[in-house]
PDB file of C-alpha atoms in Angstrom:
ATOM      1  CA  UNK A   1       0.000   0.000   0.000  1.00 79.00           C
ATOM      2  CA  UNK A   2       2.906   2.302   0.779  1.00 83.00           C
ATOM      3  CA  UNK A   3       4.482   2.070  -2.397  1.00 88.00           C
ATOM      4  CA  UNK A   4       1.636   2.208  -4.894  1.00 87.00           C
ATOM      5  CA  UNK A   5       1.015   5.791  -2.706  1.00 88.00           C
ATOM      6  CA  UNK A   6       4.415   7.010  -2.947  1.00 89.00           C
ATOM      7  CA  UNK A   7       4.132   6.007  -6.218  1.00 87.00           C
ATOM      8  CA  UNK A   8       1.110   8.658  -6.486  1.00 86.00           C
ATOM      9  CA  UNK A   9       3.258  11.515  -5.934  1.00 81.00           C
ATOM     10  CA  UNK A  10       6.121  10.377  -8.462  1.00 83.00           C
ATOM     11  CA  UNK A  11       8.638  10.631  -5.513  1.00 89.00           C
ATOM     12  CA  UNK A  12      10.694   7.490  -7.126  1.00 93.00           C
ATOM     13  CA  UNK A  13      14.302   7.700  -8.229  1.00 95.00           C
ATOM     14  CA  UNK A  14      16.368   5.428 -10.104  1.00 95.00           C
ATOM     15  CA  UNK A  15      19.571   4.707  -8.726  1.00 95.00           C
ATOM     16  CA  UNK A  16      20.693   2.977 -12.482  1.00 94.00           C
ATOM     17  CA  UNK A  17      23.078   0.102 -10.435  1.00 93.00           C
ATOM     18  CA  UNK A  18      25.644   1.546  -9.023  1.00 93.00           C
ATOM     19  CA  UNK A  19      24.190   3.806  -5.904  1.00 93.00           C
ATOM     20  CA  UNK A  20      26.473   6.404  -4.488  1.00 94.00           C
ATOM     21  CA  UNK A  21      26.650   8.516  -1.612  1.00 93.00           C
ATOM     22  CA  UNK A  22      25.923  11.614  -3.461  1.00 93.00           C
ATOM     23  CA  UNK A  23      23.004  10.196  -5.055  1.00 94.00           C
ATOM     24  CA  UNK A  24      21.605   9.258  -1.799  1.00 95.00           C
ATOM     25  CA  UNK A  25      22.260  12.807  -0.526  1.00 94.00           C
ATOM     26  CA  UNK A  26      20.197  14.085  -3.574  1.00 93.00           C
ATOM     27  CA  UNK A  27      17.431  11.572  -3.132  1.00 93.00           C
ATOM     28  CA  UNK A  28      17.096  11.845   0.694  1.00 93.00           C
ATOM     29  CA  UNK A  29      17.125  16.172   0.034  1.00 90.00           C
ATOM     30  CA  UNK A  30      14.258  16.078  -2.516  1.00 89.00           C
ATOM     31  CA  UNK A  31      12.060  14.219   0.256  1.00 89.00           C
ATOM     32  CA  UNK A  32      12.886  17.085   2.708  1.00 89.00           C
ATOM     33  CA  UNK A  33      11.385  19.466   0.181  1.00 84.00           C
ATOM     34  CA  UNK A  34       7.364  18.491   1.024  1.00 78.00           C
ATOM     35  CA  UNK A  35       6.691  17.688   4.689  1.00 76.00           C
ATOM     36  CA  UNK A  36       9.720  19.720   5.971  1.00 81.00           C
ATOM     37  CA  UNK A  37      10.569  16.732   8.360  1.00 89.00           C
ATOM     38  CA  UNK A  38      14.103  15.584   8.230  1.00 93.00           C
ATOM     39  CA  UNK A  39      14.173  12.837  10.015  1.00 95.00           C
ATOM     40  CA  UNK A  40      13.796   9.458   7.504  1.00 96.00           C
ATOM     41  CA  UNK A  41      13.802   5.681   7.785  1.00 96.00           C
ATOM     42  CA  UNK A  42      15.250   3.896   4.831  1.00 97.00           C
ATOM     43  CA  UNK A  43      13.859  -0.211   4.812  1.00 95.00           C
ATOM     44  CA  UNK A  44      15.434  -2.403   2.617  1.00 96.00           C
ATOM     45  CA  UNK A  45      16.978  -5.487   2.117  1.00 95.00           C
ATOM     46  CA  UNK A  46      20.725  -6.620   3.384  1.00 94.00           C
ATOM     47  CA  UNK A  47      22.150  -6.678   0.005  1.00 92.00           C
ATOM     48  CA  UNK A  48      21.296  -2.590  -0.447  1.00 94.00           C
ATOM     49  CA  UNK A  49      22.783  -2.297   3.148  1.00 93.00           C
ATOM     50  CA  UNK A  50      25.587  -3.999   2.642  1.00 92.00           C
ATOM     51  CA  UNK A  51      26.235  -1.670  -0.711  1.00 93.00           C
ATOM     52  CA  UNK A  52      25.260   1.432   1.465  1.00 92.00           C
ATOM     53  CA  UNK A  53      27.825   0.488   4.374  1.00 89.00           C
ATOM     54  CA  UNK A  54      30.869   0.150   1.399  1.00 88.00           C
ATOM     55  CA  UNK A  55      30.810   3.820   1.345  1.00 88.00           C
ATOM     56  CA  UNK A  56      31.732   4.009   5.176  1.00 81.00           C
ATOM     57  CA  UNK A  57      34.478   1.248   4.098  1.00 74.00           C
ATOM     58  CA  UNK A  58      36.032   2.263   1.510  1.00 68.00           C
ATOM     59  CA  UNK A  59      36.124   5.640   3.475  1.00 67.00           C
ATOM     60  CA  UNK A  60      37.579   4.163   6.458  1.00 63.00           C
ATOM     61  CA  UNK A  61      39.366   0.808   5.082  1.00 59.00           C
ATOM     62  CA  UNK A  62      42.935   2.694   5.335  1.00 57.00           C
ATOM     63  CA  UNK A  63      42.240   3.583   8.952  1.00 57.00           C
ATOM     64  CA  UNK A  64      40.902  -0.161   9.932  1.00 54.00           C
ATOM     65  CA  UNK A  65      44.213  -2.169   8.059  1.00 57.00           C
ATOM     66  CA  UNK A  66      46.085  -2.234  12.492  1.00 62.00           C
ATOM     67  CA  UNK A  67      43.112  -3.127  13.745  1.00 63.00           C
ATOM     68  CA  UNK A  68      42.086  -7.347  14.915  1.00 68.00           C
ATOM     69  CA  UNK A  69      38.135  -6.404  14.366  1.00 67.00           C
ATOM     70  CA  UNK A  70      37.343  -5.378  10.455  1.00 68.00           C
ATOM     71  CA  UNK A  71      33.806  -4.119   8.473  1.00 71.00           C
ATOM     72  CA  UNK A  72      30.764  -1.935   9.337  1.00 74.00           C
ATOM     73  CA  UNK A  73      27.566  -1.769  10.307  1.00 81.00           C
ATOM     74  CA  UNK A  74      25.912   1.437   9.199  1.00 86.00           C
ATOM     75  CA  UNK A  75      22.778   2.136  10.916  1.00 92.00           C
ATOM     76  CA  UNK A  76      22.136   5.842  11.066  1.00 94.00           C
ATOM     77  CA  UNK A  77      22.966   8.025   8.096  1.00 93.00           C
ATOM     78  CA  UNK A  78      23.242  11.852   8.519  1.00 93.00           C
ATOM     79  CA  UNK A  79      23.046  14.234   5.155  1.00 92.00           C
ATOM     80  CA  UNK A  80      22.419  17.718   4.028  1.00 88.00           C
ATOM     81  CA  UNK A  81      19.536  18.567   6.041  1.00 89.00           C
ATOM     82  CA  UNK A  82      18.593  15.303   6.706  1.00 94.00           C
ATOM     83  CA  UNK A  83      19.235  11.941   8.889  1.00 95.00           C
ATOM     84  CA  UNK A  84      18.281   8.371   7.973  1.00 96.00           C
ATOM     85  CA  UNK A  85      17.654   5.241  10.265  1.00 97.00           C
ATOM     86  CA  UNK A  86      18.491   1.989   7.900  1.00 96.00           C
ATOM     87  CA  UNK A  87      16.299  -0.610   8.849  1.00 95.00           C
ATOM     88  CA  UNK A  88      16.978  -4.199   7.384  1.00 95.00           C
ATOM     89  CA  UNK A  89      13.674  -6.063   6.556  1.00 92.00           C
ATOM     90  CA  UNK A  90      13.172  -9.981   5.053  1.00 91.00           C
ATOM     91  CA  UNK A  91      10.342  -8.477   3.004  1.00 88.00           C
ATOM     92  CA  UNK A  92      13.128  -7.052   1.015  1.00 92.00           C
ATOM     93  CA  UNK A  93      15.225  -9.868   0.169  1.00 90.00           C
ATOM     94  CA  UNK A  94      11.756 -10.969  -2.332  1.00 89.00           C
ATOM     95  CA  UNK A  95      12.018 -10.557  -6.491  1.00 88.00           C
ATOM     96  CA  UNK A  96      10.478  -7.500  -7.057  1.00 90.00           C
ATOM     97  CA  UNK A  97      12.482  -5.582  -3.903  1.00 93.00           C
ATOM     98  CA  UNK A  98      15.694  -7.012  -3.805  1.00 93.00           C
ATOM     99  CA  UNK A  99      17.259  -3.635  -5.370  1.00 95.00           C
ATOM    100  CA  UNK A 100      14.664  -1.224  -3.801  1.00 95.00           C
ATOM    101  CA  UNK A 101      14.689   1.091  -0.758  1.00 96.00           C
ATOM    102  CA  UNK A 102      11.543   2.685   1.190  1.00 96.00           C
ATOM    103  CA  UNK A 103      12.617   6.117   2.509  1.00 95.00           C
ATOM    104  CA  UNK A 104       9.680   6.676   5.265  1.00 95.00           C
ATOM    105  CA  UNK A 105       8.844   9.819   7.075  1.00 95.00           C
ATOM    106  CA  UNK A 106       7.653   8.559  10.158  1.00 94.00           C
ATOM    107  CA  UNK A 107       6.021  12.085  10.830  1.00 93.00           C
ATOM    108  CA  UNK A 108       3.326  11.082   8.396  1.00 92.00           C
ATOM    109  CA  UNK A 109       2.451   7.549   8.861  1.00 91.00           C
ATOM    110  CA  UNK A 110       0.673   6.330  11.727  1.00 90.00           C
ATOM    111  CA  UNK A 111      -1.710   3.900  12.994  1.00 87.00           C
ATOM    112  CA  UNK A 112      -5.702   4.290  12.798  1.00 84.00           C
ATOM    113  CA  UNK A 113      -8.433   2.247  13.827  1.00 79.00           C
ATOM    114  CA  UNK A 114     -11.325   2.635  11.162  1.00 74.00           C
ATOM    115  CA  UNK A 115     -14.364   5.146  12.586  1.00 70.00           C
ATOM    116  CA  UNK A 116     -16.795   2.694  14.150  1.00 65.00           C
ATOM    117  CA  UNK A 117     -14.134  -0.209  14.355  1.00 59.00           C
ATOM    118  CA  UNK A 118     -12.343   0.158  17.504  1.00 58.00           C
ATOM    119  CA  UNK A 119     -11.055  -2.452  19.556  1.00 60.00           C
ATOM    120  CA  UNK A 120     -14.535  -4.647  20.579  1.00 63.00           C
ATOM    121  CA  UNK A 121     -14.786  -7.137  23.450  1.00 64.00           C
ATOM    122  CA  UNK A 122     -17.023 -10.082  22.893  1.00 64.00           C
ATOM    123  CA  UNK A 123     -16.879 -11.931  26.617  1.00 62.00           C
ATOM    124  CA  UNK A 124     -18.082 -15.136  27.997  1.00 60.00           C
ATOM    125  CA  UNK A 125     -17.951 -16.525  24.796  1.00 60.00           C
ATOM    126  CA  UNK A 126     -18.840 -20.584  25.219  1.00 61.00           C
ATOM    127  CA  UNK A 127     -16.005 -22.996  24.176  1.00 60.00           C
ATOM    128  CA  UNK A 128     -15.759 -26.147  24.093  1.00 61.00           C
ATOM    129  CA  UNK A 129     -16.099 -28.456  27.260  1.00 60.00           C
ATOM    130  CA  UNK A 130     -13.197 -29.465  29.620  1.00 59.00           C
ATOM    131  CA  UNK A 131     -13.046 -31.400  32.264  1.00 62.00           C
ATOM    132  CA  UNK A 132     -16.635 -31.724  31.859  1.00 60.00           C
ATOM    133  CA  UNK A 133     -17.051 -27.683  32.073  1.00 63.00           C
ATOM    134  CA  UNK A 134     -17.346 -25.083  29.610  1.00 59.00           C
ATOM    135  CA  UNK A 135     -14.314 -22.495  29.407  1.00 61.00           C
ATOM    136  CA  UNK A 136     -15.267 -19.031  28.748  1.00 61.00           C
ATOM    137  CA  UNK A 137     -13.237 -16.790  26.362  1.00 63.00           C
ATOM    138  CA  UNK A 138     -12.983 -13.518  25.538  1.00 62.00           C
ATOM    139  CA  UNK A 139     -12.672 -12.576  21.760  1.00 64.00           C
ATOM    140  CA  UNK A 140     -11.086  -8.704  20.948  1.00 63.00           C
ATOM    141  CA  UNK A 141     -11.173  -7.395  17.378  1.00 66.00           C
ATOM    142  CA  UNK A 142     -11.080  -4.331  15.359  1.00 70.00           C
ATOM    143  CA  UNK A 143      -9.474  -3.059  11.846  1.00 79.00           C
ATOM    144  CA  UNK A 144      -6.320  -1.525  12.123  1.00 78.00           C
ATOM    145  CA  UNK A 145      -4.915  -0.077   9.540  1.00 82.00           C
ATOM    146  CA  UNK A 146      -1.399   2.859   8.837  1.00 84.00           C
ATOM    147  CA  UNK A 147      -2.311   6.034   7.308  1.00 86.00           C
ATOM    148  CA  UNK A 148       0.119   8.002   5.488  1.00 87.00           C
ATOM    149  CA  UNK A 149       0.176  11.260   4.111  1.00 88.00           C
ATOM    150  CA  UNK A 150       2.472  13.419   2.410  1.00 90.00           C
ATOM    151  CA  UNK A 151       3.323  11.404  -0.792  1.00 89.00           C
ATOM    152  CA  UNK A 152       6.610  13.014  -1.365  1.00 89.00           C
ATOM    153  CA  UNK A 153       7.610  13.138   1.780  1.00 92.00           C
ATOM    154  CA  UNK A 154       8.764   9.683   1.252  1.00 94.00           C
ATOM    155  CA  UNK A 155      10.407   8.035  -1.880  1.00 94.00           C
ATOM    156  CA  UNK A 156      10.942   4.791  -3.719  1.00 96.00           C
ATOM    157  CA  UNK A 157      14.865   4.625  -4.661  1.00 96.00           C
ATOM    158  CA  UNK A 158      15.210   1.396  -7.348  1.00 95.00           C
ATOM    159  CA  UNK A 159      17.535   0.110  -9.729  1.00 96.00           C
ATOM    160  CA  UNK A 160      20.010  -0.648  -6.647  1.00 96.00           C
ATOM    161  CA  UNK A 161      22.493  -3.466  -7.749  1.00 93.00           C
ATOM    162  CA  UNK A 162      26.241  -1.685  -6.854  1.00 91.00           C
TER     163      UNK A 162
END
């Protein structure tokens, strides 16, 4: 649901393979544009992590040669303007993701309960019998549901590979 809306406000770059720093920089900027929040998750899969913590490697790699421990683990980015939790997710390592990343502004998305649908409590519902008694239950449902708002304040960067 998330991406066919950011896909509504044409907030999608294409990274064409080989994603660099300054790209990102450009692509997490543009999002800062609409929604004037700076603060950004990025979800994706490991294999775009692992290409976005090179950049810290290659930076540092000279600095890291004395050392008996060896690689990164980037999990906050900080930009022009802007800063970036990277969030690893399963759901990315699937065909159709594997070179994607979701730039979220959690400022604009947040969880609703539909009007009329809040949480309801069915009790003493019968079960079945044990021990020759019946057990009593109590049953709780709703729908719950994200709303987001602010199509370009988030973004859809593809075409990840290097």
């Amino acid at each position: 649901g998330i991406e066919e809306y950011v896909e509504s406000g044409d907030n999608i770059f294409d990274a064409g393979g080989a994603f660099t720093w300054s790209e990102f920089d450009e692509y997490m900027t543009e999002t800062i544009r609409e929604g004037d929040s700076m603060n950004k998750i990025v979800l994706c899969g490991r294999r775009t992590a692992r290409i976005m913590n090179n950049w810290s490697l290659s930076y540092h790699q000279a600095d890291m040669v004395p050392s008996k421990m060896f690689g990164t683990r980037i999990k906050k980015f900080f930009g022009n303007g802007w800063n970036a939790d990277v969030l690893v997710d399963d759901q990315f390592e699937t065909d159709g993701y594997l070179d994607k990343a979701f730039v979220l502004d959690p400022t604009y998305i947040k969880h609703v309960i539909a009007e009329g649908m809040g949480d309801k409590i069915n009790r003493d519902i019968t079960g079945p019998k044990k021990d020759g008694k019946h057990t009593i239950k109590h049953q709780i449902s709703g729908i719950h549901s994200i709303a987001v708002n602010i199509p370009n304040a988030h973004a859809i960067i593809s075409g990840i590979t290097s």
